[in-house]
PDB file of C-alpha atoms in Angstrom:
ATOM      1  CA  MET A   1      38.216   8.412  47.287  1.00  0.00           C
ATOM      2  CA  LYS A   2      38.599   6.435  44.157  1.00  0.00           C
ATOM      3  CA  ARG A   3      36.243   3.867  45.302  1.00  0.00           C
ATOM      4  CA  LYS A   4      33.460   6.702  45.723  1.00  0.00           C
ATOM      5  CA  GLN A   5      34.307   7.944  42.316  1.00  0.00           C
ATOM      6  CA  ILE A   6      33.809   4.470  40.645  1.00  0.00           C
ATOM      7  CA  ILE A   7      30.539   3.988  42.435  1.00  0.00           C
ATOM      8  CA  PHE A   8      29.389   7.541  41.539  1.00  0.00           C
ATOM      9  CA  ARG A   9      30.184   6.922  37.812  1.00  0.00           C
ATOM     10  CA  LEU A  10      28.508   3.428  37.732  1.00  0.00           C
ATOM     11  CA  GLY A  11      25.562   5.185  39.307  1.00  0.00           C
ATOM     12  CA  LEU A  12      25.538   7.766  36.535  1.00  0.00           C
ATOM     13  CA  LEU A  13      25.896   4.993  33.897  1.00  0.00           C
ATOM     14  CA  ALA A  14      23.027   3.154  35.402  1.00  0.00           C
ATOM     15  CA  VAL A  15      20.723   6.183  35.327  1.00  0.00           C
ATOM     16  CA  LEU A  16      21.673   6.928  31.861  1.00  0.00           C
ATOM     17  CA  PHE A  17      20.922   3.425  30.562  1.00  0.00           C
ATOM     18  CA  ALA A  18      17.568   3.534  32.474  1.00  0.00           C
ATOM     19  CA  MET A  19      16.707   6.824  30.746  1.00  0.00           C
ATOM     20  CA  LEU A  20      17.578   5.524  27.294  1.00  0.00           C
ATOM     21  CA  GLY A  21      15.685   2.414  27.834  1.00  0.00           C
ATOM     22  CA  SER A  22      12.473   4.286  29.130  1.00  0.00           C
ATOM     23  CA  ALA A  23      12.818   6.713  26.147  1.00  0.00           C
ATOM     24  CA  ALA A  24      13.064   3.926  23.494  1.00  0.00           C
ATOM     25  CA  ALA A  25      10.047   1.992  25.134  1.00  0.00           C
ATOM     26  CA  ALA A  26       8.041   5.223  25.050  1.00  0.00           C
ATOM     27  CA  GLN A  27       8.715   5.745  21.461  1.00  0.00           C
ATOM     28  CA  GLU A  28       7.637   2.129  20.692  1.00  0.00           C
ATOM     29  CA  ALA A  29       4.487   2.378  22.740  1.00  0.00           C
ATOM     30  CA  ALA A  30       3.855   5.777  20.889  1.00  0.00           C
ATOM     31  CA  GLY A  31       3.969   3.857  17.546  1.00  0.00           C
ATOM     32  CA  GLY A  32       7.726   4.401  16.629  1.00  0.00           C
ATOM     33  CA  ASP A  33       6.917   3.439  13.125  1.00  0.00           C
ATOM     34  CA  GLY A  34       6.137   7.100  11.911  1.00  0.00           C
ATOM     35  CA  GLU A  35       2.532   6.576  13.167  1.00  0.00           C
ATOM     36  CA  GLU A  36       2.525   9.794  15.272  1.00  0.00           C
ATOM     37  CA  GLU A  37       1.248  11.837  12.301  1.00  0.00           C
ATOM     38  CA  PHE A  38      -2.118   9.988  12.669  1.00  0.00           C
ATOM     39  CA  GLY A  39      -5.119  10.177  15.009  1.00  0.00           C
ATOM     40  CA  PRO A  40      -6.136   7.714  17.464  1.00  0.00           C
ATOM     41  CA  VAL A  41      -8.452   5.696  15.075  1.00  0.00           C
ATOM     42  CA  VAL A  42      -5.895   5.403  12.302  1.00  0.00           C
ATOM     43  CA  ARG A  43      -3.252   4.354  14.903  1.00  0.00           C
ATOM     44  CA  ALA A  44      -5.568   1.864  16.402  1.00  0.00           C
ATOM     45  CA  TYR A  45      -6.235   0.342  12.981  1.00  0.00           C
ATOM     46  CA  LEU A  46      -2.447   0.109  12.283  1.00  0.00           C
ATOM     47  CA  GLY A  47      -1.875  -1.377  15.617  1.00  0.00           C
ATOM     48  CA  TYR A  48      -4.562  -4.080  14.745  1.00  0.00           C
ATOM     49  CA  LEU A  49      -2.676  -4.794  11.510  1.00  0.00           C
ATOM     50  CA  ARG A  50       0.620  -5.180  13.705  1.00  0.00           C
ATOM     51  CA  GLY A  51      -1.178  -7.591  15.868  1.00  0.00           C
ATOM     52  CA  GLU A  52      -2.567  -9.582  13.089  1.00  0.00           C
ATOM     53  CA  GLN A  53       1.070  -9.757  11.804  1.00  0.00           C
ATOM     54  CA  GLU A  54       2.173 -11.012  14.924  1.00  0.00           C
ATOM     55  CA  VAL A  55      -0.462 -13.782  14.949  1.00  0.00           C
ATOM     56  CA  VAL A  56       0.504 -14.877  11.507  1.00  0.00           C
ATOM     57  CA  ASP A  57       4.117 -14.727  12.461  1.00  0.00           C
ATOM     58  CA  ASP A  58       3.396 -16.869  15.695  1.00  0.00           C
ATOM     59  CA  ARG A  59       1.400 -19.441  13.817  1.00  0.00           C
ATOM     60  CA  ALA A  60       4.033 -19.818  11.134  1.00  0.00           C
ATOM     61  CA  SER A  61       6.827 -20.337  13.781  1.00  0.00           C
ATOM     62  CA  ARG A  62       4.871 -23.169  15.226  1.00  0.00           C
ATOM     63  CA  HIS A  63       4.539 -24.432  11.863  1.00  0.00           C
ATOM     64  CA  GLU A  64       0.569 -24.542  11.959  1.00  0.00           C
ATOM     65  CA  ILE A  65       0.259 -22.650   8.557  1.00  0.00           C
ATOM     66  CA  SER A  66       2.047 -23.270   5.103  1.00  0.00           C
ATOM     67  CA  PRO A  67       4.724 -20.847   3.892  1.00  0.00           C
ATOM     68  CA  ARG A  68       2.278 -19.932   1.044  1.00  0.00           C
ATOM     69  CA  TYR A  69      -0.456 -19.005   3.522  1.00  0.00           C
ATOM     70  CA  TYR A  70       2.004 -17.048   5.645  1.00  0.00           C
ATOM     71  CA  ARG A  71       3.237 -14.982   2.518  1.00  0.00           C
ATOM     72  CA  ARG A  72      -0.123 -14.384   1.324  1.00  0.00           C
ATOM     73  CA  ASN A  73      -1.530 -12.972   4.562  1.00  0.00           C
ATOM     74  CA  SER A  74       1.652 -11.054   5.315  1.00  0.00           C
ATOM     75  CA  ASN A  75       1.173  -9.332   1.976  1.00  0.00           C
ATOM     76  CA  ARG A  76      -2.296  -8.757   2.452  1.00  0.00           C
ATOM     77  CA  ILE A  77      -1.502  -6.971   5.935  1.00  0.00           C
ATOM     78  CA  ARG A  78       0.986  -4.913   3.957  1.00  0.00           C
ATOM     79  CA  ALA A  79      -1.527  -3.994   1.280  1.00  0.00           C
ATOM     80  CA  LEU A  80      -4.183  -2.927   3.890  1.00  0.00           C
ATOM     81  CA  ARG A  81      -1.483  -0.942   5.696  1.00  0.00           C
ATOM     82  CA  GLN A  82      -0.368   0.949   2.496  1.00  0.00           C
ATOM     83  CA  MET A  83      -3.915   1.740   1.737  1.00  0.00           C
ATOM     84  CA  ALA A  84      -4.883   2.853   5.141  1.00  0.00           C
ATOM     85  CA  ILE A  85      -1.895   5.190   5.295  1.00  0.00           C
ATOM     86  CA  GLY A  86      -2.558   6.528   1.921  1.00  0.00           C
ATOM     87  CA  ILE A  87      -6.098   7.410   2.853  1.00  0.00           C
ATOM     88  CA  ALA A  88      -5.265   8.984   6.131  1.00  0.00           C
ATOM     89  CA  ARG A  89      -2.616  11.141   4.393  1.00  0.00           C
ATOM     90  CA  GLU A  90      -4.724  12.108   1.466  1.00  0.00           C
ATOM     91  CA  THR A  91      -7.801  12.916   3.582  1.00  0.00           C
ATOM     92  CA  GLY A  92      -6.179  14.306   6.535  1.00  0.00           C
ATOM     93  CA  ASN A  93      -9.100  12.668   8.582  1.00  0.00           C
ATOM     94  CA  ASP A  94      -8.804  10.136  11.464  1.00  0.00           C
ATOM     95  CA  TYR A  95     -11.297   8.026  10.017  1.00  0.00           C
ATOM     96  CA  LEU A  96     -10.876   4.852   7.991  1.00  0.00           C
ATOM     97  CA  PRO A  97     -13.808   2.718   6.297  1.00  0.00           C
ATOM     98  CA  GLU A  98     -13.768  -0.914   6.895  1.00  0.00           C
ATOM     99  CA  LEU A  99     -11.125  -2.137   4.411  1.00  0.00           C
ATOM    100  CA  GLU A 100     -10.925  -5.644   2.879  1.00  0.00           C
ATOM    101  CA  ALA A 101      -8.220  -6.660   0.494  1.00  0.00           C
ATOM    102  CA  ALA A 102      -8.678  -9.915  -1.791  1.00  0.00           C
ATOM    103  CA  ALA A 103      -6.224 -11.448  -4.318  1.00  0.00           C
ATOM    104  CA  ARG A 104      -7.909 -12.331  -7.785  1.00  0.00           C
ATOM    105  CA  ASP A 105      -8.709 -15.890  -6.822  1.00  0.00           C
ATOM    106  CA  GLU A 106     -10.229 -14.702  -3.448  1.00  0.00           C
ATOM    107  CA  LEU A 107     -12.857 -12.336  -5.001  1.00  0.00           C
ATOM    108  CA  GLY A 108     -15.273 -14.951  -4.522  1.00  0.00           C
ATOM    109  CA  THR A 109     -15.110 -14.605  -0.659  1.00  0.00           C
ATOM    110  CA  LEU A 110     -16.301 -11.030  -1.043  1.00  0.00           C
ATOM    111  CA  PHE A 111     -18.816 -11.452  -4.187  1.00  0.00           C
ATOM    112  CA  GLU A 112     -21.424 -14.014  -4.946  1.00  0.00           C
ATOM    113  CA  LYS A 113     -20.374 -13.955  -8.734  1.00  0.00           C
ATOM    114  CA  PRO A 114     -16.726 -12.632  -8.608  1.00  0.00           C
ATOM    115  CA  PRO A 115     -16.380  -9.610 -11.052  1.00  0.00           C
ATOM    116  CA  ASN A 116     -13.485  -9.168 -13.391  1.00  0.00           C
ATOM    117  CA  PRO A 117     -10.765  -7.210 -11.628  1.00  0.00           C
ATOM    118  CA  ASN A 118      -9.627  -5.845 -15.002  1.00  0.00           C
ATOM    119  CA  ARG A 119     -12.875  -3.702 -15.253  1.00  0.00           C
ATOM    120  CA  PHE A 120     -12.511  -2.251 -11.916  1.00  0.00           C
ATOM    121  CA  LYS A 121     -12.505   1.611 -11.647  1.00  0.00           C
ATOM    122  CA  VAL A 122     -11.386   3.401  -8.519  1.00  0.00           C
ATOM    123  CA  GLY A 123     -14.447   4.619  -6.853  1.00  0.00           C
ATOM    124  CA  GLN A 124     -16.572   2.138  -8.459  1.00  0.00           C
ATOM    125  CA  VAL A 125     -19.410   0.585  -6.210  1.00  0.00           C
ATOM    126  CA  LEU A 126     -19.966  -3.179  -6.481  1.00  0.00           C
ATOM    127  CA  ASN A 127     -23.116  -4.912  -5.367  1.00  0.00           C
ATOM    128  CA  ASN A 128     -24.023  -1.732  -3.304  1.00  0.00           C
ATOM    129  CA  THR A 129     -21.689  -3.243  -0.816  1.00  0.00           C
ATOM    130  CA  PHE A 130     -18.090  -2.250  -1.589  1.00  0.00           C
ATOM    131  CA  ARG A 131     -16.340   0.643  -3.113  1.00  0.00           C
ATOM    132  CA  PHE A 132     -13.074  -0.319  -5.105  1.00  0.00           C
ATOM    133  CA  LEU A 133     -10.222   1.901  -3.661  1.00  0.00           C
ATOM    134  CA  GLY A 134      -7.332   0.451  -5.940  1.00  0.00           C
ATOM    135  CA  ALA A 135      -5.053  -2.342  -6.611  1.00  0.00           C
ATOM    136  CA  ILE A 136      -1.923  -2.766  -4.624  1.00  0.00           C
ATOM    137  CA  ARG A 137       1.051  -4.900  -5.320  1.00  0.00           C
ATOM    138  CA  ALA A 138       2.520  -6.397  -2.290  1.00  0.00           C
ATOM    139  CA  GLY A 139       4.124  -9.632  -3.576  1.00  0.00           C
ATOM    140  CA  GLU A 140       1.087 -10.268  -5.464  1.00  0.00           C
ATOM    141  CA  THR A 141      -1.770  -7.989  -6.455  1.00  0.00           C
ATOM    142  CA  PHE A 142      -4.508  -7.305  -3.906  1.00  0.00           C
ATOM    143  CA  TYR A 143      -7.783  -5.519  -4.705  1.00  0.00           C
ATOM    144  CA  VAL A 144      -8.707  -2.970  -1.775  1.00  0.00           C
ATOM    145  CA  PHE A 145     -12.286  -2.147  -1.206  1.00  0.00           C
ATOM    146  CA  ALA A 146     -13.894  -0.060   1.356  1.00  0.00           C
ATOM    147  CA  ARG A 147     -17.251  -1.884   2.707  1.00  0.00           C
ATOM    148  CA  LEU A 148     -20.020   0.748   2.532  1.00  0.00           C
ATOM    149  CA  ASP A 149     -21.920   1.469   5.802  1.00  0.00           C
ATOM    150  CA  PRO A 150     -25.680   0.986   5.943  1.00  0.00           C
ATOM    151  CA  TYR A 151     -26.416   4.712   5.346  1.00  0.00           C
ATOM    152  CA  GLU A 152     -24.227   4.796   2.272  1.00  0.00           C
ATOM    153  CA  GLN A 153     -25.901   1.584   0.960  1.00  0.00           C
ATOM    154  CA  ALA A 154     -29.517   3.006   1.591  1.00  0.00           C
ATOM    155  CA  GLU A 155     -28.512   6.164  -0.403  1.00  0.00           C
ATOM    156  CA  LEU A 156     -27.001   4.276  -3.357  1.00  0.00           C
ATOM    157  CA  GLN A 157     -30.345   2.248  -3.443  1.00  0.00           C
ATOM    158  CA  LYS A 158     -32.256   5.596  -3.499  1.00  0.00           C
ATOM    159  CA  ALA A 159     -30.278   6.862  -6.250  1.00  0.00           C
ATOM    160  CA  GLU A 160     -30.503   3.952  -8.268  1.00  0.00           C
ATOM    161  CA  LYS A 161     -34.391   4.616  -8.335  1.00  0.00           C
ATOM    162  CA  GLY A 162     -33.671   8.210  -9.270  1.00  0.00           C
ATOM    163  CA  ALA A 163     -30.901  10.025 -10.878  1.00  0.00           C
ATOM    164  CA  PRO A 164     -27.826   8.185 -12.743  1.00  0.00           C
ATOM    165  CA  GLN A 165     -24.466   8.010 -10.964  1.00  0.00           C
ATOM    166  CA  PRO A 166     -21.435   9.594 -12.013  1.00  0.00           C
ATOM    167  CA  PRO A 167     -18.967   7.453 -14.074  1.00  0.00           C
ATOM    168  CA  PRO A 168     -16.162   5.786 -11.974  1.00  0.00           C
ATOM    169  CA  GLN A 169     -12.427   7.025 -12.375  1.00  0.00           C
ATOM    170  CA  PRO A 170     -10.117   4.830 -14.506  1.00  0.00           C
ATOM    171  CA  VAL A 171      -7.873   2.113 -12.645  1.00  0.00           C
ATOM    172  CA  ALA A 172      -4.899   3.470 -10.862  1.00  0.00           C
ATOM    173  CA  PRO A 173      -1.548   2.129 -11.473  1.00  0.00           C
ATOM    174  CA  LEU A 174      -0.375  -0.580  -9.168  1.00  0.00           C
ATOM    175  CA  ALA A 175       1.713   0.420  -6.185  1.00  0.00           C
ATOM    176  CA  THR A 176       4.595  -2.034  -5.486  1.00  0.00           C
ATOM    177  CA  SER A 177       5.819  -3.236  -1.990  1.00  0.00           C
ATOM    178  CA  GLY A 178       9.435  -2.103  -2.977  1.00  0.00           C
ATOM    179  CA  GLU A 179       8.401   1.641  -2.658  1.00  0.00           C
ATOM    180  CA  PRO A 180       8.391   3.357   0.476  1.00  0.00           C
ATOM    181  CA  GLU A 181       4.797   3.515   1.652  1.00  0.00           C
ATOM    182  CA  ALA A 182       3.275   4.072  -1.687  1.00  0.00           C
ATOM    183  CA  LYS A 183       0.416   6.536  -1.998  1.00  0.00           C
ATOM    184  CA  PRO A 184      -2.429   4.561  -3.278  1.00  0.00           C
ATOM    185  CA  SER A 185      -5.064   6.132  -5.508  1.00  0.00           C
ATOM    186  CA  THR A 186      -8.235   7.077  -3.883  1.00  0.00           C
ATOM    187  CA  ASP A 187     -11.249   9.063  -4.669  1.00  0.00           C
ATOM    188  CA  THR A 188     -11.366  11.787  -1.829  1.00  0.00           C
ATOM    189  CA  HIS A 189     -14.854  12.723  -2.811  1.00  0.00           C
ATOM    190  CA  SER A 190     -16.301   9.374  -2.530  1.00  0.00           C
ATOM    191  CA  VAL A 191     -14.212   8.167   0.477  1.00  0.00           C
ATOM    192  CA  PRO A 192     -15.649   9.496   3.681  1.00  0.00           C
TER     193      PRO A 192
END
């Protein structure tokens, strides 16, 4: 009789552990980082950023990259994540523009003649290609831009030939990585 009770209890314990394990796996698969508030497009982008961080982590573990390169790219990923979450929460849309984040010394990778970041204004369009979304401090300052789609670029070129554009907003204060998912400043009227 005791042997049956022990076997029964062990069986119940095994079932309980299996249920807890599957619940944890389901939560992780669903984006257990509080991402369930977002739609599939935003969750996919956040998953993409997670994957990029895993690649950087893997390359660092195999000593393929320098510690400085690792820190910069990890910080860039964190800045992009903060901006994406801020845009998604502020607009309530399941849409994100193509985002680019560059440190001051990397602006030459986005612009032929790097502009002075001290003069950036939130919502400002640069070279009819990028809209400045804000600066995020994640280890270092990253300037985050939305790449304009071809339709927006065509509209801007038409507008340049016709009516003047409204003035851009002043630069937003920096968000720091020590704050919980800081809400970056965005111009909801200019970000689709």
